[in-house]
Coordinates of C-alpha atoms and ligand atoms in Angstrom, one line a residue:
X1 CA 148.9 124.1 86.8
X2 CA 149.0 120.3 86.3
X3 CA 146.8 119.9 89.4
X4 CA 144.2 122.3 88.0
X5 CA 144.2 120.4 84.7
X6 CA 143.7 117.1 86.4
X7 CA 141.0 118.4 88.7
X8 CA 139.3 120.1 85.7
X9 CA 139.3 116.8 83.8
X10 CA 137.9 115.1 86.9
X11 CA 135.0 117.5 87.1
X12 CA 134.3 117.1 83.3
X13 CA 134.3 113.3 83.6
X14 CA 132.1 113.3 86.8
X15 CA 129.7 115.7 85.1
X16 CA 129.5 113.5 82.0
X17 CA 128.9 110.5 84.1
X18 CA 126.1 112.3 86.0
X19 CA 124.5 113.4 82.7
X20 CA 124.6 109.7 81.5
X21 CA 123.2 108.5 84.8
X22 CA 120.3 111.1 84.7
X23 CA 119.6 110.1 81.1
X24 CA 119.7 106.4 82.0
X25 CA 117.2 107.0 84.9
X26 CA 114.8 109.2 83.0
X27 CA 115.0 107.5 79.6
X28 CA 111.6 106.0 78.7
X29 CA 110.3 104.5 75.5
X30 CA 107.1 105.9 74.1
X31 CA 104.3 103.5 74.8
X32 CA 101.3 105.7 75.3
X33 CA 98.8 106.5 72.6
X34 CA 97.6 110.0 71.9
X35 CA 93.9 110.3 72.9
X36 CA 93.1 111.5 69.3
X37 CA 94.2 108.2 67.8
X38 CA 91.7 106.1 69.9
X39 CA 88.7 104.1 68.7
X40 CA 85.1 104.9 69.7
X41 CA 84.5 101.4 70.9
X42 CA 86.7 98.5 71.9
X43 CA 86.2 94.8 72.4
X44 CA 87.9 95.0 75.8
X45 CA 88.9 97.8 78.1
X46 CA 91.5 96.7 80.8
X47 CA 91.8 99.1 83.7
X48 CA 95.4 99.0 85.2
X49 CA 98.7 97.8 83.7
X50 CA 100.0 96.0 86.8
X51 CA 101.1 92.4 87.2
X52 CA 97.8 91.1 85.9
X53 CA 96.8 93.9 83.5
X54 CA 100.0 93.7 81.3
X55 CA 99.4 89.9 80.8
X56 CA 95.7 90.4 80.0
X57 CA 96.5 93.1 77.4
X58 CA 99.2 91.1 75.7
X59 CA 97.2 87.9 75.6
X60 CA 93.8 89.4 74.6
X61 CA 95.4 91.4 71.8
X62 CA 97.0 88.2 70.3
X63 CA 93.8 87.8 68.4
X64 CA 94.0 90.5 65.7
X65 CA 90.2 90.6 65.3
X66 CA 89.8 91.9 68.9
X67 CA 90.6 95.5 69.9
X68 CA 92.0 96.2 73.3
X69 CA 92.3 99.5 75.3
X70 CA 94.7 99.4 78.3
X71 CA 94.3 102.3 80.7
X72 CA 96.9 103.0 83.3
X73 CA 96.9 105.8 86.0
X74 CA 100.7 106.1 86.0
X75 CA 103.3 105.9 83.2
X76 CA 106.5 104.1 82.5
X77 CA 108.7 103.5 85.6
X78 CA 112.2 105.1 85.6
X79 CA 115.3 102.9 85.5
X80 CA 115.7 102.8 89.3
X81 CA 113.0 100.2 89.4
X82 CA 115.1 97.9 87.2
X83 CA 118.0 97.9 89.7
X84 CA 116.9 95.2 92.2
X85 CA 118.1 96.6 95.6
X86 CA 116.9 100.1 94.9
X87 CA 113.2 99.4 94.7
X88 CA 112.4 100.7 98.2
X89 CA 113.5 104.2 97.0
X90 CA 110.4 104.3 94.9
X91 CA 108.0 104.1 97.9
X92 CA 106.4 107.4 98.6
X93 CA 107.3 108.8 95.1
X94 CA 104.9 109.4 92.2
X95 CA 105.3 105.7 91.3
X96 CA 103.5 104.7 94.5
X97 CA 99.8 105.2 95.4
X98 CA 101.1 105.8 98.9
X99 CA 98.2 104.3 100.9
X100 CA 98.3 104.2 104.7
X101 CA 96.1 101.9 106.8
X102 CA 93.7 103.3 109.3
X103 CA 95.2 103.6 112.9
X104 CA 95.3 100.1 114.4
X105 CA 93.9 99.4 117.8
X106 CA 95.6 96.1 118.7
X107 CA 98.8 96.2 116.6
X108 CA 101.2 98.6 114.8
X109 CA 102.0 100.2 118.1
X110 CA 105.5 101.1 117.0
X111 CA 104.4 102.8 113.8
X112 CA 103.7 106.5 113.4
X113 CA 100.0 107.1 114.4
X114 CA 99.7 103.3 114.5
X115 CA 99.3 103.2 110.7
X116 CA 100.9 100.7 108.3
X117 CA 102.3 101.8 105.0
X118 CA 100.6 100.1 102.1
X119 CA 102.7 100.8 99.0
X120 CA 101.1 100.0 95.6
X121 CA 102.9 100.6 92.3
X122 CA 101.6 103.2 89.9
X123 CA 102.7 102.7 86.3
X124 CA 103.4 100.0 83.8
X125 CA 104.2 96.8 85.7
X126 CA 102.3 98.1 88.8
X127 CA 103.3 96.8 92.1
X128 CA 105.7 94.3 90.6
X129 CA 107.9 97.3 89.7
X130 CA 108.4 98.1 93.4
X131 CA 108.2 94.6 95.0
X132 CA 111.0 92.5 96.5
X133 CA 111.0 90.1 93.5
X134 CA 110.6 86.9 95.4
X135 CA 109.1 84.2 93.1
X136 CA 106.3 82.4 94.9
X137 CA 105.4 78.7 94.2
X138 CA 101.9 77.6 93.5
X139 CA 100.9 75.1 96.2
X140 CA 98.4 72.3 95.8
X141 CA 97.0 73.1 99.3
X142 CA 95.8 76.5 98.0
X143 CA 94.3 75.0 94.8
X144 CA 92.4 72.5 97.0
X145 CA 91.1 75.2 99.3
X146 CA 89.8 77.2 96.3
X147 CA 88.2 74.1 94.8
X148 CA 86.4 73.4 98.1
X149 CA 85.0 77.0 98.0
X150 CA 83.3 76.0 94.7
X151 CA 85.7 77.6 92.2
X152 CA 85.4 75.4 89.2
X153 CA 88.3 74.1 87.1
X154 CA 91.0 76.2 88.9
X155 CA 92.8 73.2 90.3
X156 CA 92.8 71.5 87.0
X157 CA 94.0 74.4 84.8
X158 CA 95.9 77.0 86.9
X159 CA 99.1 74.9 87.3
X160 CA 99.5 74.7 83.5
X161 CA 99.5 78.5 83.2
X162 CA 101.8 78.8 86.2
X163 CA 104.3 76.4 84.7
X164 CA 104.3 78.2 81.4
X165 CA 104.5 81.7 82.9
X166 CA 108.0 82.8 82.2
X167 CA 108.8 80.1 79.6
X168 CA 112.5 79.5 78.9
X169 CA 113.4 83.2 78.9
X170 CA 113.4 83.2 82.7
X171 CA 115.7 81.8 85.3
X172 CA 113.1 80.5 87.6
X173 CA 113.2 76.8 88.5
X174 CA 110.6 74.6 90.0
X175 CA 110.6 74.1 93.8
X176 CA 111.2 70.3 93.7
X177 CA 114.2 70.8 91.5
X178 CA 115.7 73.3 93.8
X179 CA 115.3 71.1 96.8
X180 CA 117.2 68.2 95.2
X181 CA 119.7 70.1 93.2
X182 CA 120.6 73.1 95.2
X183 CA 120.4 72.1 98.8
X184 CA 124.2 72.0 99.0
X185 CA 124.4 75.7 99.8
X186 CA 125.9 76.2 103.2
X187 CA 123.0 77.7 105.2
X188 CA 120.6 75.2 103.6
X189 CA 122.6 72.4 105.1
X190 CA 122.5 74.1 108.5
X191 CA 118.8 74.5 108.3
X192 CA 118.3 70.9 107.2
X193 CA 120.3 69.6 110.2
X194 CA 118.5 72.0 112.6
X195 CA 115.1 70.9 111.5
X196 CA 116.1 67.2 112.0
X197 CA 117.4 68.0 115.5
X198 CA 114.1 69.6 116.3
X199 CA 112.2 66.5 115.3
X200 CA 108.5 67.3 115.2
X201 CA 108.7 70.5 113.3
X202 CA 107.0 70.4 109.9
X203 CA 108.9 73.1 108.1
X204 CA 109.6 73.2 104.4
X205 CA 112.3 75.5 103.1
X206 CA 114.2 76.0 99.8
X207 CA 116.5 78.6 98.3
X208 CA 114.5 81.5 97.1
X209 CA 114.2 82.5 93.5
X210 CA 113.6 85.9 92.1
X211 CA 111.8 87.5 89.2
X212 CA 115.2 88.9 88.0
X213 CA 116.5 88.4 84.5
X214 CA 120.1 89.2 83.5
X215 CA 120.5 91.3 86.6
X216 CA 117.4 93.4 86.0
X217 CA 113.9 93.3 87.6
X218 CA 111.7 91.2 85.4
X219 CA 107.9 92.0 85.5
X220 CA 104.9 91.1 83.3
X221 CA 105.5 94.4 81.6
X222 CA 108.9 93.0 80.4
X223 CA 107.8 89.5 79.8
X224 CA 104.4 90.2 78.1
X225 CA 103.3 93.8 77.4
X226 CA 106.5 95.2 75.8
X227 CA 106.4 92.6 73.0
X228 CA 102.8 93.4 72.2
X229 CA 103.0 97.2 72.1
X230 CA 103.4 97.5 68.3
X231 CA 100.1 95.6 67.6
X232 CA 97.6 97.9 65.8
X233 CA 94.7 96.4 67.8
X234 CA 96.2 97.3 71.2
X235 CA 95.9 100.9 72.3
X236 CA 97.5 102.0 75.5
X237 CA 96.8 105.2 77.4
X238 CA 98.7 106.4 80.5
X239 CA 98.4 109.0 83.2
X240 CA 94.7 108.4 83.1
X241 CA 92.8 107.4 86.1
X242 CA 89.5 105.5 85.7
X243 CA 87.0 106.9 88.1
X244 CA 83.9 104.8 87.4
X245 CA 82.6 101.8 85.4
X246 CA 79.5 102.9 83.3
X247 CA 76.7 100.4 83.9
X248 CA 73.2 100.4 82.4
X249 CA 70.5 97.8 83.1
X250 CA 73.1 95.8 85.1
X251 CA 75.4 95.6 82.1
X252 CA 78.8 97.4 81.9
X253 CA 79.4 99.3 78.7
X254 CA 82.3 101.6 79.4
X255 CA 84.4 103.6 81.8
X256 CA 84.7 107.2 82.9
X257 CA 88.3 108.5 83.3
X258 CA 90.2 111.6 84.2
X259 CA 93.5 112.8 82.7
X260 CA 95.0 116.3 83.3
X261 CA 91.6 117.5 84.6
X262 CA 89.8 116.3 81.5
X263 CA 87.0 113.8 82.0
X264 CA 86.6 111.3 79.1
X265 CA 84.5 108.1 78.6
X266 CA 85.5 105.0 76.6
X267 CA 83.2 102.1 75.7
X268 CA 83.7 98.4 75.1
X269 CA 81.9 95.1 74.9
X270 CA 83.6 93.9 78.1
X271 CA 85.3 95.8 80.9
X272 CA 88.1 94.1 82.9
X273 CA 89.3 95.7 86.2
X274 CA 93.0 94.9 87.0
X275 CA 93.5 97.8 89.3
X276 CA 94.8 95.8 92.3
X277 CA 93.4 94.8 95.7
X278 CA 92.6 98.3 96.8
X279 CA 91.6 100.1 93.7
X280 CA 89.4 97.4 92.1
X281 CA 86.9 97.2 95.0
X282 CA 87.1 101.0 95.2
X283 CA 86.1 101.4 91.5
X284 CA 83.3 98.9 92.0
X285 CA 81.9 100.9 94.9
X286 CA 82.3 104.2 93.1
X287 CA 80.2 102.6 90.3
X288 CA 77.4 101.7 92.7
X289 CA 78.4 98.0 93.2
X290 CA 78.9 97.1 96.8
X291 CA 77.4 96.8 100.2
X292 CA 74.1 98.7 99.9
X293 CA 74.2 100.2 103.4
X294 CA 77.7 101.5 102.9
X295 CA 77.0 102.9 99.5
X296 CA 73.9 104.7 100.8
X297 CA 76.0 106.1 103.7
X298 CA 78.5 107.5 101.1
X299 CA 75.6 108.9 98.9
X300 CA 76.5 106.6 96.0
X301 CA 73.6 105.4 93.9
X302 CA 73.2 101.7 94.4
X303 CA 73.4 99.6 91.2
X304 CA 73.8 96.2 92.8
X305 CA 73.9 95.2 96.5
X306 CA 77.0 93.0 96.5
X307 CA 78.1 92.6 100.1
X308 CA 81.5 91.1 99.6
X309 CA 83.0 94.1 97.7
X310 CA 86.0 95.4 99.7
X311 CA 85.5 92.7 102.4
X312 CA 87.7 89.7 103.1
X313 CA 91.0 91.7 103.0
X314 CA 93.8 89.4 103.9
X315 CA 97.6 89.9 104.0
X316 CA 100.7 88.1 105.0
X317 CA 102.2 88.9 108.3
X318 CA 105.8 90.0 108.9
X319 CA 107.6 90.1 112.2
X320 CA 111.2 90.9 111.5
X321 CA 113.6 89.3 113.9
X322 CA 117.3 89.7 113.2
X323 CA 119.6 86.7 113.5
X324 CA 123.4 87.2 113.2
X325 CA 125.8 84.4 112.4
X326 CA 129.6 84.3 112.6
X327 CA 130.1 82.9 109.1
X328 CA 129.9 85.2 106.1
X329 CA 126.9 83.5 104.5
X330 CA 123.6 85.2 103.7
X331 CA 120.3 84.1 105.1
X332 CA 117.8 83.6 102.3
X333 CA 114.7 81.6 103.3
X334 CA 112.0 81.7 100.8
X335 CA 109.5 79.8 102.9
X336 CA 110.3 79.0 106.5
X337 CA 106.8 79.3 107.6
X338 CA 103.6 78.3 105.8
X339 CA 100.6 80.6 106.1
X340 CA 99.1 78.4 108.8
X341 CA 102.3 78.8 110.7
X342 CA 102.1 82.6 110.4
X343 CA 98.6 82.6 111.6
X344 CA 99.7 80.6 114.7
X345 CA 102.5 83.1 115.0
X346 CA 100.1 85.9 115.6
X347 CA 97.7 84.1 117.9
X348 CA 100.0 81.7 119.7
X349 CA 103.4 83.2 119.3
X350 CA 104.3 79.8 118.1
X351 CA 106.5 80.8 115.3
X352 CA 108.8 83.0 117.4
X353 CA 109.3 80.0 119.6
X354 CA 109.9 77.8 116.5
X355 CA 112.6 80.2 115.3
X356 CA 114.1 80.3 118.8
X357 CA 114.1 76.5 118.9
X358 CA 115.8 76.3 115.6
X359 CA 118.5 78.9 116.5
X360 CA 119.2 76.9 119.7
X361 CA 120.0 73.8 117.8
X362 CA 123.7 72.6 117.6
X363 CA 124.1 73.3 113.8
X364 CA 123.0 76.9 114.3
X365 CA 125.0 77.3 117.5
X366 CA 128.1 76.0 115.7
X367 CA 127.9 79.0 113.3
X368 CA 127.4 81.4 116.2
X369 CA 123.7 82.2 115.5
X370 CA 122.2 84.7 117.8
X371 CA 118.7 86.3 117.8
X372 CA 118.7 90.1 118.4
X373 CA 115.5 90.9 120.2
X374 CA 114.4 94.4 119.6
X375 CA 114.5 96.7 122.6
X376 CA 111.1 98.2 123.2
X377 CA 110.7 100.0 126.5
X378 CA 107.0 99.2 126.9
X379 CA 107.8 95.5 126.4
X380 CA 110.8 95.2 128.8
X381 CA 108.5 95.0 131.8
X382 CA 107.3 91.6 130.5
X383 CA 110.7 89.9 130.8
X384 CA 111.0 87.8 134.0
X385 CA 113.5 88.5 136.8
X386 CA 116.3 86.6 135.1
X387 CA 115.7 88.6 131.9
X388 CA 114.1 85.7 130.0
X389 CA 111.4 86.2 127.4
X390 CA 107.9 85.5 128.6
X391 CA 104.7 84.8 126.6
X392 CA 103.6 88.4 127.3
X393 CA 107.0 89.8 126.2
X394 CA 106.7 88.0 122.8
X395 CA 103.1 89.2 122.4
X396 CA 104.1 92.8 123.2
X397 CA 106.9 92.7 120.6
X398 CA 104.5 91.3 118.0
X399 CA 102.0 94.1 118.7
X400 CA 104.7 96.8 118.4
X401 CA 106.9 95.6 115.6
X402 CA 104.9 93.4 113.2
X403 CA 104.2 94.7 109.7
X404 CA 102.3 93.9 106.6
X405 CA 104.2 91.8 104.2
X406 CA 102.7 94.0 101.4
X407 CA 100.4 91.3 100.0
X408 CA 96.9 92.7 100.5
X409 CA 94.4 90.6 98.6
X410 CA 90.9 89.0 98.5
X411 CA 88.8 92.2 98.4
X412 CA 86.8 91.0 95.3
X413 CA 86.9 87.3 96.0
X414 CA 86.0 84.5 93.6
X415 CA 83.6 82.0 95.0
X416 CA 81.1 79.3 94.4
X417 CA 77.4 79.8 93.5
X418 CA 76.2 79.6 97.1
X419 CA 78.8 81.9 98.6
X420 CA 77.0 85.1 99.5
X421 CA 80.3 86.9 100.1
X422 CA 81.7 86.0 96.7
X423 CA 82.1 89.0 94.3
X424 CA 83.1 86.9 91.2
X425 CA 82.1 83.6 89.8
X426 CA 84.7 81.0 88.6
X427 CA 85.0 82.8 85.3
X428 CA 86.1 86.1 86.9
X429 CA 82.7 87.7 86.2
X430 CA 81.2 90.1 88.7
X431 CA 78.1 88.5 90.1
X432 CA 74.8 90.1 88.7
X433 CA 76.6 92.5 86.4
X434 CA 77.1 91.6 82.8
X435 CA 80.3 92.3 80.8
X436 CA 82.3 93.2 83.9
X437 CA 85.2 91.1 85.2
X438 CA 88.0 91.5 87.7
X439 CA 91.5 89.9 87.3
X440 CA 94.1 90.8 89.9
X441 CA 95.2 90.1 93.5
X442 CA 91.7 91.1 94.8
X443 CA 90.2 87.9 93.4
X444 CA 92.2 85.5 95.6
X445 CA 89.6 84.1 98.1
X446 CA 92.1 82.9 100.7
X447 CA 95.8 83.9 101.2
X448 CA 98.2 82.1 99.1
X449 CA 100.8 80.0 101.0
X450 CA 103.7 82.0 99.6
X451 CA 104.5 85.2 97.7
X452 CA 101.6 86.1 95.4
X453 CA 103.0 87.9 92.4
X454 CA 103.8 84.9 90.1
X455 CA 100.5 83.4 91.1
X456 CA 98.6 86.5 90.2
X457 CA 100.4 86.5 86.9
X458 CA 99.4 82.9 86.2
X459 CA 95.8 83.8 87.1
X460 CA 95.8 86.6 84.5
X461 CA 97.1 84.2 81.9
X462 CA 94.4 81.7 82.8
X463 CA 91.7 84.4 82.9
X464 CA 92.6 85.6 79.4
X465 CA 91.9 82.2 78.0
X466 CA 88.6 82.0 79.8
X467 CA 87.7 85.5 78.6
X468 CA 88.4 84.6 75.0
X469 CA 86.5 81.3 75.2
X470 CA 83.4 83.0 76.6
X471 CA 83.6 86.1 74.3
X472 CA 80.5 85.2 72.2
X473 CA 78.3 85.5 75.3
X474 CA 78.9 89.2 75.5
X475 CA 78.2 89.8 71.8
Ligands
FAD1 C1 107.0 96.5 98.8 C2 106.4 95.3 98.2 C3 107.1 94.1 98.2 C4 106.5 93.0 97.6 N1 107.3 91.9 97.4 C5 106.8 90.8 96.8 C6 107.6 89.7 96.5 O1 108.8 89.7 96.7 N2 107.1 88.6 95.8 C7 105.8 88.6 95.5 O2 105.3 87.6 94.9 N3 105.0 89.7 95.7 C8 105.5 90.8 96.3 N4 104.7 91.9 96.5 C9 103.2 91.8 96.1 C10 103.0 91.8 94.6 O3 103.9 92.6 93.9 C11 101.6 92.2 94.3 O4 100.7 91.3 95.0 C12 101.2 92.2 92.8 O5 102.1 93.0 92.1 C13 99.8 92.7 92.7 O6 99.4 92.6 91.3 P1 98.0 93.2 90.8 O7 97.9 92.9 89.3 O8 97.0 92.7 91.7 O9 98.1 94.8 91.1 P2 99.1 95.9 90.7 O10 100.4 95.3 90.2 O11 99.2 96.8 91.9 O12 98.5 96.6 89.4 C14 97.4 97.5 89.5 C15 97.6 98.6 88.4 O13 96.4 99.3 88.2 C16 96.7 100.7 88.2 N5 95.5 101.4 88.6 C17 95.0 101.3 89.9 N6 93.8 102.1 89.9 C18 93.7 102.6 88.7 C19 92.7 103.4 88.1 N7 91.6 103.9 88.8 N8 92.8 103.8 86.8 C20 93.8 103.3 86.0 N9 94.8 102.5 86.5 C21 94.7 102.2 87.8 C22 97.9 100.8 89.1 O14 98.6 102.1 88.8 C23 98.7 99.6 88.8 O15 99.6 99.8 87.7 C24 105.2 93.0 97.1 C25 104.5 94.2 97.2 C26 105.1 95.3 97.8 C27 104.3 96.6 97.8

């Protein structure tokens, strides 16, 4: 009898906890406007509420004289996205656009059909709701590169927006502070000594910092959009996919969208695409702006022959190699390799050798560090008679196991006046089309040296200032 009562209580408690958990996961605040309550015309329409879009909407609606419509294809993320280690669970769900690459000829040999998965977040916060939350530092070398490409003012102004990004409400610290204050963590010391022993290696490393606040994932939806949702001049619609930018006489005046099978158009003085590195160029092309030959092949009416649209795709490269150590400390390297190094890695296999060299040093050997080379049958023939790794063996592993680091960018690149592949000018304006801008990862003309999310967020903050300053031009 007693046993039945105890197990009955147990079932009730477990059921109650499951109901609470289900409520916690599903519970969403109401942020989307009903389509009946919308204006006929807005000052700004922003397409996409991702890393960049949330910041643009919050900043542009600070001015109560301007009306803003933010359109998002997804809706609010469930609470799983808030719990940092669970984000991979959202890949392949309705919160992910679920793109796959085309089959690759020279790489991805270990992937199904030689295709890479390209996850992209769908909903408020965009890809920053499913990313790995590593905070990337803005590097002067990137700013210098962009300035050399003819992008005006970016080197002068972007750092200010980057430094103000998360204000004091966020636990992110500056890179140089981390190096001086926090290098006493155990693996940091091992790395420091190993680099010294290797001599000529020019590696920089620091403890990684995350876009996590009070244990929860922290996105530009949390830091910017949430606080702006009550503004009467900001309207937000969700589960609505923009399918086309409406352009007349080379001037954008609205968008066409589809929601629940219903097609609807909205108009504005200025349209800002923040749909991400894949969907922003796709939208431009669907609107007739892109490489003329390609558009004609796809039977799309050509509005403007802009060759750079969808080109210049770049990404960071990821070749996972597992290293075990005997001591119970975790490996957290935010930047062991600069982009230049990663480039060499692909072409010269240099970085694999660099890693091997580091692991062979005394400080790493002292903690029992060991590289676990993956076993790939097709590659094993490239080991020499003693079982040592050869150049060909490393190349084979790279061709089988390397992956995208999920940072596709550059497909609507900013550039200088004489750059025929540039899609945007220094003010985020689409070349030759009035009242149309793009602000998201697609605008980055070259790969950033580290993780891009915080840099895209700073770009959006910077762009919103430029957009406000140049507003009278579009009146
Ligand atoms: C698995 C993974 C891990 C990552 N890890 C990190 C990391 O640790 N650190 C880091 O810095 N970066 C990381 N990134 C990359 C980073 O998150 C992205 O570069 C960044 O979020 C891109 O921001 P965005 O504004 O360009 O686009 P997004 O954030 O993708 O926003 C685009 C928004 O537009 C919406 N949209 C698209 N098309 C339409 C349409 N037609 N109509 C209406 N809405 C539309 C989308 O639903 C989305 O909400 C990672 C990415 C992935 C996938």
